[in-house]
Coordinates of C-alpha atoms and ligand atoms in Angstrom, one line a residue:
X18 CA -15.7 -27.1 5.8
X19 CA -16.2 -30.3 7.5
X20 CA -13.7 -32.3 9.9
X21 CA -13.3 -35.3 6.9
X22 CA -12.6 -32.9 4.3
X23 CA -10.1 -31.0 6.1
X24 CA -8.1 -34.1 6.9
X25 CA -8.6 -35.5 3.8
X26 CA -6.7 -31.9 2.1
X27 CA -4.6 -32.0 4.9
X28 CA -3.1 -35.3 5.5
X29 CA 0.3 -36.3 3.5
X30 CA 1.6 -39.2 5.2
X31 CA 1.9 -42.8 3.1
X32 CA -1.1 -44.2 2.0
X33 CA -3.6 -40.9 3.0
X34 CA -5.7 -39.8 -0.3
X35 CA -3.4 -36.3 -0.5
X36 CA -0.1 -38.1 0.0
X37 CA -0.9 -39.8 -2.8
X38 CA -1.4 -36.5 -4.6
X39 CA 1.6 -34.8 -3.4
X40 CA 3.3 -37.8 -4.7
X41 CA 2.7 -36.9 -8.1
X42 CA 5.2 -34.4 -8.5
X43 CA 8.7 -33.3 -8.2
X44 CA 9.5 -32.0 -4.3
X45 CA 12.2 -29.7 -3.6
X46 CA 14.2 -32.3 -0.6
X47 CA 17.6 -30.1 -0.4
X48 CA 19.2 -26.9 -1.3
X49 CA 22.6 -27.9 -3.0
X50 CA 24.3 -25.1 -0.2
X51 CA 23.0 -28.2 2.2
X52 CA 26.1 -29.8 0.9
X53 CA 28.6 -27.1 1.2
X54 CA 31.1 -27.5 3.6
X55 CA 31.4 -23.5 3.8
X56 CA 27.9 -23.7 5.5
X57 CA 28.0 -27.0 7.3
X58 CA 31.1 -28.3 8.7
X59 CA 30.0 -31.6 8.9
X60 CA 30.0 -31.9 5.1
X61 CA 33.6 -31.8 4.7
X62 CA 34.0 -35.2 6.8
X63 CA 30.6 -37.0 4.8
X64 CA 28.1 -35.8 2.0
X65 CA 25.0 -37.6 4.4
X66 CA 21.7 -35.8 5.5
X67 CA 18.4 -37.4 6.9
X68 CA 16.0 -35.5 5.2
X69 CA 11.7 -35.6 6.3
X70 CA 9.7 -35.8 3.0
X71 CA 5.9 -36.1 2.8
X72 CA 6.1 -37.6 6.1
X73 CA 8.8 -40.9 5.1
X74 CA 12.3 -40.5 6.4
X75 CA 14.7 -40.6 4.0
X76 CA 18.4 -40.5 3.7
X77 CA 20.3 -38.2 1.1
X78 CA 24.2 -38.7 0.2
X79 CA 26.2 -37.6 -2.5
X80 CA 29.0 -40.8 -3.0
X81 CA 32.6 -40.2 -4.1
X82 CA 32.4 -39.8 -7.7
X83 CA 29.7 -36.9 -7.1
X84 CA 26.7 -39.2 -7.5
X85 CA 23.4 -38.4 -5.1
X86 CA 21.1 -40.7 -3.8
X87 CA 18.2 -40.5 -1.8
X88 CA 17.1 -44.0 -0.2
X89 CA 14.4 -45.6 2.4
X90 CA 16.6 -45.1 5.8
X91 CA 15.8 -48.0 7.5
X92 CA 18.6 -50.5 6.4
X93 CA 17.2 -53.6 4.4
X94 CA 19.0 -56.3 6.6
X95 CA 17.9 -55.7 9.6
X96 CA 16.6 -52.1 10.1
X97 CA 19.6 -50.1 11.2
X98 CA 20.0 -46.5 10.3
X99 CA 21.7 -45.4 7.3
X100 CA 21.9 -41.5 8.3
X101 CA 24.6 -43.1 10.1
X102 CA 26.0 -44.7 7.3
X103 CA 29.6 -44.1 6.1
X104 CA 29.6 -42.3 2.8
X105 CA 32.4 -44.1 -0.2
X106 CA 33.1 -44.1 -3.6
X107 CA 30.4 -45.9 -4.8
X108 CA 27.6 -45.9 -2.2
X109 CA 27.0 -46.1 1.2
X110 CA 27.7 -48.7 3.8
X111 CA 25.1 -49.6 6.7
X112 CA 27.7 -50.0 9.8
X113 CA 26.1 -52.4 11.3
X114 CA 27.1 -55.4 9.1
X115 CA 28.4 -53.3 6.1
X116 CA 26.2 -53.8 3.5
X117 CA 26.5 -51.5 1.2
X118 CA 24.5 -49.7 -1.3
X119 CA 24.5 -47.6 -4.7
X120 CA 22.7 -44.4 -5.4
X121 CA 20.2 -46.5 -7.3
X122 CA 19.5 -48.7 -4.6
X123 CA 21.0 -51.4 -5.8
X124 CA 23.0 -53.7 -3.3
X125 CA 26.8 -54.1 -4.3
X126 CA 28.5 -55.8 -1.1
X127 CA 26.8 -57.7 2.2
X128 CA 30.8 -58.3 3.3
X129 CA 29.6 -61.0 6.0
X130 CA 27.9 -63.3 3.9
X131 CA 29.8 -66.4 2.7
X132 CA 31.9 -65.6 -0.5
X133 CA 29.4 -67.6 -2.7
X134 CA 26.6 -65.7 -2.0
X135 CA 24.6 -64.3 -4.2
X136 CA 22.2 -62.3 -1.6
X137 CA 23.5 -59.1 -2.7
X138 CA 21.7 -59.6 -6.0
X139 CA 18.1 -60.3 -4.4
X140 CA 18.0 -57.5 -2.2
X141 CA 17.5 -53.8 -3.1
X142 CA 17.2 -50.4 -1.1
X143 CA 13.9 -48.1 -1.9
X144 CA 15.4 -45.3 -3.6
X145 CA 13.7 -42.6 -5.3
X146 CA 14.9 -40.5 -8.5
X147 CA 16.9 -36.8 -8.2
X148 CA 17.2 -34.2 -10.2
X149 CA 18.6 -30.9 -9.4
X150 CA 17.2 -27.5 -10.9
X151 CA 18.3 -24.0 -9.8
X152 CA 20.7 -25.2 -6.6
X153 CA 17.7 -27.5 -5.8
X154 CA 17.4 -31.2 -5.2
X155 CA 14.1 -32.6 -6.4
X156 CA 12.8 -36.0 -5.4
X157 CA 10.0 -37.8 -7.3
X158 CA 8.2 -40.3 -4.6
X159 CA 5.9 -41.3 -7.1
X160 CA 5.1 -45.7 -7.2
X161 CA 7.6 -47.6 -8.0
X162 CA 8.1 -48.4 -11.3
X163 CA 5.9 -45.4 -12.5
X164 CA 7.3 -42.5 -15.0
X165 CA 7.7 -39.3 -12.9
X166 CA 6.5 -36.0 -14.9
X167 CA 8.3 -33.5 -16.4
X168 CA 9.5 -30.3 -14.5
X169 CA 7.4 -26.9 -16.9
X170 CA 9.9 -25.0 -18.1
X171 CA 9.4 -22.2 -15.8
X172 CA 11.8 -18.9 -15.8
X173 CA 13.2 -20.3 -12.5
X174 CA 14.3 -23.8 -13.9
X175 CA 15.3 -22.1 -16.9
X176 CA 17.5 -19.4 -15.6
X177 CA 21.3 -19.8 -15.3
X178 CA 23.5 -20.1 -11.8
X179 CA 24.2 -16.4 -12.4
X180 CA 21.1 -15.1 -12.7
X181 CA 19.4 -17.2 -10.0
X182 CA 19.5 -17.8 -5.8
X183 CA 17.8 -20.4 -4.0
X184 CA 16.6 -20.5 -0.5
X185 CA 14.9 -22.7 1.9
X186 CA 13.3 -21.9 5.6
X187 CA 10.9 -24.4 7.7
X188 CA 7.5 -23.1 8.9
X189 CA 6.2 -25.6 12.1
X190 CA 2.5 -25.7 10.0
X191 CA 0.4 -27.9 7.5
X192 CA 1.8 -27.6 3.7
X193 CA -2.0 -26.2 2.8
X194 CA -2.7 -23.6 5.2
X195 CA 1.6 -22.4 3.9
X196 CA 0.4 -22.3 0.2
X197 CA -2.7 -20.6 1.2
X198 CA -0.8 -17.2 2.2
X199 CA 0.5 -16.7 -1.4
X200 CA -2.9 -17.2 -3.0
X201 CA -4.5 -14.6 -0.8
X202 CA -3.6 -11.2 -2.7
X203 CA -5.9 -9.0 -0.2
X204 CA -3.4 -10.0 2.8
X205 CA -0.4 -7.7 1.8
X206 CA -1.8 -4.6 2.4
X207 CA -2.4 -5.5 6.1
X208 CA -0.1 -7.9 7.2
X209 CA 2.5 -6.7 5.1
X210 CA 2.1 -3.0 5.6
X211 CA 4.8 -0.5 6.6
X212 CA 3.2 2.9 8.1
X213 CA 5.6 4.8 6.5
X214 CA 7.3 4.5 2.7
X215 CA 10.7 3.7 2.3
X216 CA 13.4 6.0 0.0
X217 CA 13.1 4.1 -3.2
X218 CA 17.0 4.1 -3.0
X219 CA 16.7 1.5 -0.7
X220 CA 17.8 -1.6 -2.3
X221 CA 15.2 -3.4 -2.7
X222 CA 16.7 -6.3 -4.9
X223 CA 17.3 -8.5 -1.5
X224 CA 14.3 -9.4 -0.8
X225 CA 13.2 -6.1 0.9
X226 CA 9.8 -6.9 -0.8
X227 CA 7.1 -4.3 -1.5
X228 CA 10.0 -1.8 -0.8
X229 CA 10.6 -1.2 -5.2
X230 CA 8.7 0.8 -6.8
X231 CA 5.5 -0.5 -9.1
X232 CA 6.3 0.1 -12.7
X233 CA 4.5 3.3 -13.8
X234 CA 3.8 6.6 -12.0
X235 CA 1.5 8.7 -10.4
X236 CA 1.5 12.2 -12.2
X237 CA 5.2 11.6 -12.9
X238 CA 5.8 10.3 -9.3
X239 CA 7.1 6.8 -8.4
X240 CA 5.2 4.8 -5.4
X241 CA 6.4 2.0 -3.9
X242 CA 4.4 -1.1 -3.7
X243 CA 4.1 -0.9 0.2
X244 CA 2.4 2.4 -0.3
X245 CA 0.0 1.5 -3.1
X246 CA -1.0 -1.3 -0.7
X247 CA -1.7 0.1 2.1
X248 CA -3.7 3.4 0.5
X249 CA -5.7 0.7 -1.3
X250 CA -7.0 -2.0 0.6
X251 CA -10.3 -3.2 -1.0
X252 CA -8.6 -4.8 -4.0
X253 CA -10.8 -6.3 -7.1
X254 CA -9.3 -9.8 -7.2
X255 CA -9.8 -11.7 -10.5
X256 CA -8.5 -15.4 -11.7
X257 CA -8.6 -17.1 -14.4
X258 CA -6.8 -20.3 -15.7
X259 CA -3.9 -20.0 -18.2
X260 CA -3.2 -23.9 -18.2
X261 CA -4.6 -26.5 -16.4
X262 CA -3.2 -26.2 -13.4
X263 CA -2.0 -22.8 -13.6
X264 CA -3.5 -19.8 -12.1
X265 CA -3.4 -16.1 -13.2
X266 CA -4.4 -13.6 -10.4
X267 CA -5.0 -10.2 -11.4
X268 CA -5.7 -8.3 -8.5
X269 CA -6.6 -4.5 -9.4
X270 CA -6.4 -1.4 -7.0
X271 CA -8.6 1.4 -8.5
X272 CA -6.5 4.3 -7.4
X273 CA -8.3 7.3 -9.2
X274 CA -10.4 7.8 -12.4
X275 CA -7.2 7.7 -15.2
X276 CA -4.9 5.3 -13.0
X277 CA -5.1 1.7 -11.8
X278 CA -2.7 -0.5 -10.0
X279 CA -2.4 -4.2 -11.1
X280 CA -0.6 -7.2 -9.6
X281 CA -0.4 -10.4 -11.5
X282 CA 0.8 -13.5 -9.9
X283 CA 0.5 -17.0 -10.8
X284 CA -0.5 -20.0 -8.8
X285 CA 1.0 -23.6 -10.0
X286 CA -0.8 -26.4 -9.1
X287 CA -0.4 -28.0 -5.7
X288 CA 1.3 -25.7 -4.3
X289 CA 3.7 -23.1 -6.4
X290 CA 3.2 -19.4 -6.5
X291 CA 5.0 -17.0 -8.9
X292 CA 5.0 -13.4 -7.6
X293 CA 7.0 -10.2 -8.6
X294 CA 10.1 -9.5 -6.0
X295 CA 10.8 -6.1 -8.1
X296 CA 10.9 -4.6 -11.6
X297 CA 13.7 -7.2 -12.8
X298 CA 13.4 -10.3 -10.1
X299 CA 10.8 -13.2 -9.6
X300 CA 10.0 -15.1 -6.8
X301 CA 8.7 -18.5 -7.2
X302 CA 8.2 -20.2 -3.8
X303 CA 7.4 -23.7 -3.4
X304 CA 5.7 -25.6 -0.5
X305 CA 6.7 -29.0 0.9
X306 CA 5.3 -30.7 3.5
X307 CA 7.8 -32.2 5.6
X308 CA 5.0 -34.0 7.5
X309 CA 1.7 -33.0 8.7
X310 CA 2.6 -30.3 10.8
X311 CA 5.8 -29.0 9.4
X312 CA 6.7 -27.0 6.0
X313 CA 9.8 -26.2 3.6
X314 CA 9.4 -23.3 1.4
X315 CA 11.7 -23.0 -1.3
X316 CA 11.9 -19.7 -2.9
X317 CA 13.5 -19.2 -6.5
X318 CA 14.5 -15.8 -7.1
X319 CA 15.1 -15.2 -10.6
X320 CA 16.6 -12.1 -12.5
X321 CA 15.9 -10.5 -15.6
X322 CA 18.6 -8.2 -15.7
X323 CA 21.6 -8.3 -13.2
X324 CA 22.9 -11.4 -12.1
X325 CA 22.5 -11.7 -8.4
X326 CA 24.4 -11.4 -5.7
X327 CA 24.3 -14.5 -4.1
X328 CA 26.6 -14.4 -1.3
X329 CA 25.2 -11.2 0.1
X330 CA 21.0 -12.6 -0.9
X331 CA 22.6 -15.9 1.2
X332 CA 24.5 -14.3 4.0
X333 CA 21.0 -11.8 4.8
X334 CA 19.3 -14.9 5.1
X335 CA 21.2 -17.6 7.0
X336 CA 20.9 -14.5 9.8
X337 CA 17.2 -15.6 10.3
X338 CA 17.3 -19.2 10.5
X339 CA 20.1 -21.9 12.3
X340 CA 21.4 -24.5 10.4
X341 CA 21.4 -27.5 9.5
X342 CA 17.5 -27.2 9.1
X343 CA 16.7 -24.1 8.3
X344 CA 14.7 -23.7 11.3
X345 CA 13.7 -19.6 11.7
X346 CA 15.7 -18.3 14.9
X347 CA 11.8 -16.2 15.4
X348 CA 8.9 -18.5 16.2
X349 CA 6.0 -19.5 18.9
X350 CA 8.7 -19.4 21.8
X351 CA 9.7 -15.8 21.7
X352 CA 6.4 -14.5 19.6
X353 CA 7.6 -14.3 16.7
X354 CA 10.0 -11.2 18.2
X355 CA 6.5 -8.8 18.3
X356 CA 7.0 -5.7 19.6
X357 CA 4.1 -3.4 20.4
X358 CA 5.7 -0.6 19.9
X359 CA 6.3 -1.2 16.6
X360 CA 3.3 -2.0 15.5
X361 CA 1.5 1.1 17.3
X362 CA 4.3 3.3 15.2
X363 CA 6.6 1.1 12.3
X364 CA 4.6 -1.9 10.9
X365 CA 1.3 -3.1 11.3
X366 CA 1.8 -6.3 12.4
X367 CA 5.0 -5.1 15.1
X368 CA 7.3 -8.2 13.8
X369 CA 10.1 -6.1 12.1
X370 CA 10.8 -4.3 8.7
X371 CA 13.3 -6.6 6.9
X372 CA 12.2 -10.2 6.7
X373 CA 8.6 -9.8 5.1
X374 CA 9.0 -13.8 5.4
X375 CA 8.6 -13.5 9.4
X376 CA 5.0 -11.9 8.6
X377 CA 3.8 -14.9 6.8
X378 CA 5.3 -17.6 9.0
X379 CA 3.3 -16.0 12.0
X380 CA 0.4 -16.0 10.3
X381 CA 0.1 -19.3 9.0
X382 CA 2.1 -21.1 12.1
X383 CA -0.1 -18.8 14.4
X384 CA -3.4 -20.9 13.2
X385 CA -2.3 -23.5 14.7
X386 CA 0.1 -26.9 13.7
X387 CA -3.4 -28.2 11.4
X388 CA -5.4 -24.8 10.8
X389 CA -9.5 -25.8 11.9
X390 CA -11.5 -25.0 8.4
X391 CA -14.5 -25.7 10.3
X392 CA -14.2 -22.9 12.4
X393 CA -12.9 -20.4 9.2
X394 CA -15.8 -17.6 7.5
X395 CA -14.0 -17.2 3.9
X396 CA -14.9 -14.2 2.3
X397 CA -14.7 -12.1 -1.0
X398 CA -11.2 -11.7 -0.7
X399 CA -10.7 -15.3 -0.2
X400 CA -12.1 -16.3 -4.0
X401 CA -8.7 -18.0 -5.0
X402 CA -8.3 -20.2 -2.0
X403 CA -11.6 -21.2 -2.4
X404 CA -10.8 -22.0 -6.1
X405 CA -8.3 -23.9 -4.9
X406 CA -9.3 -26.1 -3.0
X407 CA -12.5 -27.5 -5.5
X408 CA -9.2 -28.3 -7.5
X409 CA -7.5 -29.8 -5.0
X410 CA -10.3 -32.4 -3.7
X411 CA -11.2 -32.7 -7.3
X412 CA -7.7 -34.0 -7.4
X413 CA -7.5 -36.1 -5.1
X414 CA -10.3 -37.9 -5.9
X415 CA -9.1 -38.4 -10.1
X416 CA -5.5 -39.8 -8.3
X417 CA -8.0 -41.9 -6.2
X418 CA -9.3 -43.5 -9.6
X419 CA -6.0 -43.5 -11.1
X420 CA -6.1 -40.9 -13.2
X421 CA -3.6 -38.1 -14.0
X422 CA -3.8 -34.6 -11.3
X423 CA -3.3 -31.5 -12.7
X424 CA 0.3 -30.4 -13.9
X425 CA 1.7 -33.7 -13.6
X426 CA 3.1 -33.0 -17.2
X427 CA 4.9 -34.8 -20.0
X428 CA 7.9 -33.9 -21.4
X429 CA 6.3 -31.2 -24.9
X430 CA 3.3 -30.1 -22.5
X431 CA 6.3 -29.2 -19.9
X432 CA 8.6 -27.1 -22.6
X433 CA 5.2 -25.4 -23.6
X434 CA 4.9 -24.2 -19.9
X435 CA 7.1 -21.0 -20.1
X436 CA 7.0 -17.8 -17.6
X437 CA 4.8 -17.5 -15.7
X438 CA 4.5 -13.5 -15.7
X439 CA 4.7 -11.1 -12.8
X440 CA 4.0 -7.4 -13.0
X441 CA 3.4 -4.8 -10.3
X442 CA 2.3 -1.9 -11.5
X443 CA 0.3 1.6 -12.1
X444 CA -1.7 1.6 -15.5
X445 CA -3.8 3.8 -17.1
X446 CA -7.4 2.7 -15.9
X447 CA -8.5 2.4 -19.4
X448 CA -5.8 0.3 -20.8
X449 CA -4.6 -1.4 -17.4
X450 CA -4.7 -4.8 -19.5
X451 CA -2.9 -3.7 -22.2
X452 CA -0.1 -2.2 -20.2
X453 CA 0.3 -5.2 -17.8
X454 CA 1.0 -7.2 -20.6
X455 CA 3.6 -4.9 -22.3
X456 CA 5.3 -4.2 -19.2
X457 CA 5.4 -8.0 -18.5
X458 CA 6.9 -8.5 -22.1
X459 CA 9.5 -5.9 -21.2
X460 CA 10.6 -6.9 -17.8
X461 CA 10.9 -11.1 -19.8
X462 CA 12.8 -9.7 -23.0
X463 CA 14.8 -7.6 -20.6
X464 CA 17.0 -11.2 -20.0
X465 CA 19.8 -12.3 -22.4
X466 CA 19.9 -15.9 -21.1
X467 CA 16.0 -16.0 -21.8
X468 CA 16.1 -15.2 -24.9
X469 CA 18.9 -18.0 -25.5
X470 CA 16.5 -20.8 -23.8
X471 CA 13.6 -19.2 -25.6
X472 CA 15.3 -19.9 -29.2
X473 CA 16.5 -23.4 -27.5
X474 CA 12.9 -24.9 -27.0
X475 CA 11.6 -23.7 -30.1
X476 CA 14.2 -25.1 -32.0
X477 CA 13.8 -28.4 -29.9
X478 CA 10.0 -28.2 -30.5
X479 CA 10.5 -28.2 -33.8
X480 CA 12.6 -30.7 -34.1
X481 CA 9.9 -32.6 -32.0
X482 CA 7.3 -31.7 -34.8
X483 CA 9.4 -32.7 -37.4
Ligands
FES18 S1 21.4 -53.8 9.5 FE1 22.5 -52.8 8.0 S2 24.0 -54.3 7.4 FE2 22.9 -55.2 9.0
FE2_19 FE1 2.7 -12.4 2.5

């Protein structure tokens, strides 16, 4: 890849080509927990957080009647900061000469004007739409005065509080080279690889991954993932396109003449991937560039059966990051917390057994801030990311002539966008396709609440029709 093009897929900042891309869509800015005075103390005095997005700093508050806004920090008077801002009833109020704002933006007091004036009507805050999904805040940056898109009605937006868990962690990399991890299904058996198989009593449901078993059996035995992946290495890897937009990966391991294992995931244009946690739970994980150089990913773990436990899913995972940012406690300082004696007798990679998360983060934030693509040799095993990122210059370039990206969706094309599926499993080699499918219609019917929002948006798409 050349220098140009790299930056060009790369960059996210205001007014860069991809920015302007990325600006297309809902961004996850905040876990709701952010709010929670439980978790952070300083909630309880004011609901106020700076928050990074797409390289624009941005301030986020929740007023007293319950209301969030997210506005342009720099105050419109004369430029002070409203991170600092105090936080009432009905907006909040720049301390430097108390002008105050609503959610919308909209200017409701500049207290040291002369009482006449009628300044408060001419001047308006930048602020950008909200909508919360899941225990997640999205923003919409799109232009001003634009529609923003629909969100698809994926499993994860669809899913109840009880049934799903959000969480958030920041990787000190470029958005692109984060997303690229979860399109690379030939990476698990390496960097993911444990050298020696867990009791499949473990529980895997807490984001243990690879640890559950694959649905099916070898000669009446159950394997888990981790050791299908690591005895079969050379995967086939096959994509195809569902939606526009939407990726299906079906990534086979031929195990033996009657039996082969297949993993489908799902790839969401720019930067989504749906993958299978266990036999009941998704994971869909989201990637937002906080700036160049610097990554959220938001995971939504959804159940098809149990409802989760959230407080012991939450409480496993605040222990590898500090608040309030979600920055990992393991990173470049301390190496990620290797240890070569793991990794000559545990794991392959020596960076612990738990928090499969760590694996990625090391390799994607060891690349470098801004991985070089001129300097990369992609290979067979790379066929999605190369897919991907045709797509995503192809992209660019239609928002550059003001047309309409991939997946930025209106409302009935969004309630049409249902699943995606996930499936791990052992198939019979002749029927693999088959089977995938079934078990994928199983593990989906397997939810009450689904079926419930299944009957919903029919009956709302026919009343649509009608
Ligand atoms: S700078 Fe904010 S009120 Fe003056
Ligand atoms: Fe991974």
């Amino acid at each position: 890849m050349q220098a140009e093009q790299n930056e060009l897929i790369t960059r996210v900042g205001p007014g860069t080509a991809c920015g302007a891309l990325l600006r297309s869509y809902w961004q996850p800015v905040a876990l709701l927990d952010e709010f929670d005075a439980r978790l952070d103390p300083r909630m309880a005095a004011r609901q106020v957080k700076p928050v990074r997005l797409l390289g624009e700093d941005l301030v986020l508050f929740r007023d007293g009647h319950g209301r969030f806004g997210l506005l342009e920090r720099p105050c419109p008077h004369r430029g002070a900061d409203l991170a600092f801002g105090r936080c009432e009833d009905d907006g909040l109020r720049c301390p430097f000469h108390g002008w105050k704002f609503a959610a919308d933006g909209s200017c409701l007091e500049t207290p040291a004007e002369p009482i006449a004036s009628t300044l408060c009507q001419r001047v308006r805050q930048r602020s950008y739409p909200l909508l919360e999904r899941a225990g997640v805040l999205f923003a919409w940056l799109g232009p001003e005065g634009s529609t923003a898109p629909a969100l698809p009605a994926f499993d994860c937006f669809v899913a109840p509080a009880s049934h799903s868990f959000a969480f958030k962690g920041m990787w000190h990399c470029n958005w692109l080279q984060a997303f690229e991890v979860g399109i690379d299904p030939a990476h698990p058996s390496f960097l993911h690889r444990y050298l020696q198989d867990p009791s499949l009593d473990d529980d895997a449901a807490y984001g243990r991954q690879f640890r559950a078993a694959s649905v099916g059996d070898v000669e009446g035995e159950r394997w888990p993932m981790t050791r299908v992946m690591r005895e079969f290495h050379r995967p086939e890897i096959r994509f195809e396109s569902v939606a526009e937009g939407l990726l299906r990966l079906t990534t086979l391991r031929h195990m033996t003449d009657r039996l082969t294992h297949v993993r489908v995931t799902h790839a969401a244009f720019p930067a989504t991937f749906v993958i299978p946690l266990s036999e009941t739970i998704t994971i869909t994980q989201m990637h937002v560039p906080v700036d160049d150089t610097r990554t959220y990913w938001y995971s939504f773990f959804t159940s098809f059966a149990e409802p989760l436990d959230k407080e012991a899913m939450r409480a496993q995972r605040l222990a590898c990051v500090t608040l309030p940012d979600y920055v990992p406690v393991q990173g470049r300082h301390n190496d990620w917390g290797f240890d070569p004696e793991e990794q000559r007798t545990r794991t392959y990679l020596g960076m612990g057994e738990d928090d499969i998360n760590l694996h990625d983060q090391w390799a994607v934030e060891s690349m470098g801030a801004i991985q070089d693509r001129t300097r990369e040799h992609l290979a067979t095993s790379d066929k999605v990311i190369m897919a991907n990122r045709r797509t995503l210059l192809k992209a660019i370039e239609t928002v550059r002539a003001g047309g309409r990206p991939p997946m930025v969706l209106d409302r009935d094309a969004a309630a049409a966008l249902t699943g995606p599926d996930t499936i791990d499993c052992i198939a019979p080699a002749d029927r693999w396709s088959e089977f995938w499918s079934e078990a994928a219609v199983a593990k989906r019917s397997g939810a009450s609440w689904l079926r419930g929002a299944l009957r919903e948006s029919g009956v709302a798409r026919a009343e649509a029709a009608r």
